[in-house]
Amino acid sequence: MKSRSRLLVLPILISLLLTPLNSIAQSAQPFEPFVTRIRDGLKLNEEQVSQLRQVLVKHEPKITELRRRAQATPYAPGLLPEVEKEQSAIRDEIAAFLNDEQKAKLASVDARVPVPIVPPFVLINIPPRVRMDATGGASLNLAGRERLIASPSQSNKARLNEDQKILHLLNRATFGPRPGDVDRVRQMGLDKFLDEQLHPETIDDSELEKRLVVLPTQQMTPTELYQFYPPPQQAEQRAKEKNPPPIYGRPQQITGELIQQKLVRAVSSNRQLQEVMTDFWFNHFNVFAQKEAVQWLATSYERDVIRPRALGKFRDLLLATAQSPAMLYYLDNWLSAAPDAKEPRPPRPAAGPPQMRENAKPGSAAMASTEMQVASDKAKVIDDATLLAKIDGAQQSPPKNPPAPAQPRRKRDINENYARELMELHTLGVDGGYTQKDVQEVARCLTGWTIDRPFQGGGFIFRPWMHDAGSKTVLGVSLPAGGGISDGVRVIEILSRHPSTARFISKKLCERFIADDPPRQLIERVAQVFLKTDGDIREVLRAILTSPEFYSAAVFRAKLKSPLELAASAIRVLCFSA
């Protein structure tokens, strides 16, 4: 019983994946295994072994400092770059006394010195929430009413009693009940509890926000993430600068914190239904976080695009995902351009009056402003050049001797990847009534929907010169020529209000909250709510979670949990409620 009063350390399961610290650090002579490994791997002579020991003695104070910092605060900003810098410096000093043959072997030898490795996850403590007994003392007895709620008896399969209904709602609309939650919901009533969860803005979640502060990437914009967690090549280049900007870590740390905050929210957020729906929509509008620029965009995608709209209008959510840099990059729509697209040349500045020439003198405020604007324009030109190279397939390798024959330039064209997934997976469904011609027309409507400097955390931008300006027909609806960005917006409206979308989304939600094979009559009823409320997700969920089918005994404890749900519910059941 005493062990249960200890602080619950999160995450329990994920921590098993952490890379252990080098066992050398526990040795009384921490450098000896390293010396032996390098000596045997490179066939060092006695003089070289002596020089190797001198290098290690020189760096011992820094290694000791890094080890102490890693043990005290393993996820401190800047720690990982310092560790890598120290490793690199030691490796360079070792290479200085090696012959050419040994230098060639150095890359294949494990030359990691006993500097601690920063783990990809940081541990977050969740204080125990203690249930008070009748005398006012702390009670850690987990044998509460929740554990005593049995499945419906064979003689009463058609209906759930009140406690079973409460437990069922808590298991489906949250990441699992905590001890005491059944009593709390019974006191406030099922309808009031559901209404509270459907309006997360009314629920205080300040304690959760305090816990997430230790995950710095969760508060950063894509631009900041790219700046402080750059690609390895850029980090190496910055390290050579005289006054390099700070670097907090590597891109994989962003993904690690994104995963961890998801579990932290699932376990401890009071806005449980919002988190359940954020997970649902994040899977529905899936992106792959490891695809190039997406690793700097995925955090904002979940935080700024999905979560705020998880219980709003489906059209707003669909439009936000369509214009999200993460989605645009993942499904290549940022490269989609009309075949005859031509980038307009920027106009040349006209000569100004004498007073403007006076303001343009070096050192003047106007000149400084102009120089900043020129620098900004150059950055955009460079990124547009990258964009054009992507579109044209014109990225070339360095010249060789003899020079390789010139590669033919690929013709710009329309990319159908997003248009197809938009209809097949996001709205209508594979049997939703669209054709290949509709895919092509939707792709034309979305040309020019791209990203401003995607590899620097830029946002959505519409480039008219990339857009197919001709007339289009989508699902029988004619769109006149010259529509510009409104072509894509009109597509979003058509798809979000289509009957096939209403049925497809309603079916997926019924599968999530009721059963893997929900009744057809229920899907149709929910789809009608979707259409009548203009895709109001909150009202669609209310229709599902108050339906007779939801409280049917046949679906009680009848669904398997996903890995996230299983981990979160296991941890939540160990968090004692007040």
mmCIF file of C-alpha atoms in Angstrom, residues 277 281 285 309-319 492-499 501-503 505-506 509 526-542:
data_model
loop_
_atom_site.group_PDB
_atom_site.id
_atom_site.type_symbol
_atom_site.label_atom_id
_atom_site.label_comp_id
_atom_site.label_asym_id
_atom_site.label_seq_id
_atom_site.Cartn_x
_atom_site.Cartn_y
_atom_site.Cartn_z
ATOM 1 C CA MET A 277 -11.606 14.086 -30.753
ATOM 2 C CA TRP A 281 -9.174 14.003 -36.280
ATOM 3 C CA PHE A 285 -6.423 14.024 -41.418
ATOM 4 C CA ARG A 309 -11.617 22.913 -34.207
ATOM 5 C CA ALA A 310 -12.087 19.363 -32.908
ATOM 6 C CA LEU A 311 -15.653 20.138 -31.741
ATOM 7 C CA GLY A 312 -16.534 22.920 -34.180
ATOM 8 C CA LYS A 313 -17.892 22.963 -37.732
ATOM 9 C CA PHE A 314 -16.534 20.274 -40.039
ATOM 10 C CA ARG A 315 -16.158 22.788 -42.879
ATOM 11 C CA ASP A 316 -13.877 24.991 -40.767
ATOM 12 C CA LEU A 317 -11.753 21.994 -39.807
ATOM 13 C CA LEU A 318 -11.556 20.801 -43.415
ATOM 14 C CA LEU A 319 -10.500 24.230 -44.700
ATOM 15 C CA ILE A 492 -14.182 22.723 -49.559
ATOM 16 C CA GLU A 493 -17.772 23.984 -49.284
ATOM 17 C CA ILE A 494 -19.081 21.470 -51.832
ATOM 18 C CA LEU A 495 -17.364 18.528 -50.159
ATOM 19 C CA SER A 496 -18.159 19.510 -46.562
ATOM 20 C CA ARG A 497 -21.892 19.750 -47.300
ATOM 21 C CA HIS A 498 -22.195 16.681 -49.538
ATOM 22 C CA PRO A 499 -24.536 13.850 -48.341
ATOM 23 C CA THR A 501 -19.508 13.239 -46.576
ATOM 24 C CA ALA A 502 -22.238 13.321 -43.931
ATOM 25 C CA ARG A 503 -22.611 9.529 -44.105
ATOM 26 C CA ILE A 505 -17.992 11.021 -41.252
ATOM 27 C CA SER A 506 -21.032 9.809 -39.304
ATOM 28 C CA LEU A 509 -17.668 8.498 -35.570
ATOM 29 C CA VAL A 526 -26.558 10.865 -37.407
ATOM 30 C CA ALA A 527 -25.898 11.856 -41.033
ATOM 31 C CA GLN A 528 -29.163 13.817 -41.046
ATOM 32 C CA VAL A 529 -28.004 15.684 -37.932
ATOM 33 C CA PHE A 530 -24.739 16.426 -39.730
ATOM 34 C CA LEU A 531 -26.602 17.891 -42.726
ATOM 35 C CA LYS A 532 -29.193 19.833 -40.710
ATOM 36 C CA THR A 533 -26.557 21.469 -38.477
ATOM 37 C CA ASP A 534 -24.167 22.231 -41.352
ATOM 38 C CA GLY A 535 -21.628 19.747 -40.030
ATOM 39 C CA ASP A 536 -21.671 20.806 -36.385
ATOM 40 C CA ILE A 537 -19.380 18.191 -34.821
ATOM 41 C CA ARG A 538 -20.622 18.985 -31.318
ATOM 42 C CA GLU A 539 -24.236 18.194 -32.232
ATOM 43 C CA VAL A 540 -23.258 15.104 -34.202
ATOM 44 C CA LEU A 541 -21.455 13.754 -31.125
ATOM 45 C CA ARG A 542 -24.408 14.606 -28.927
#
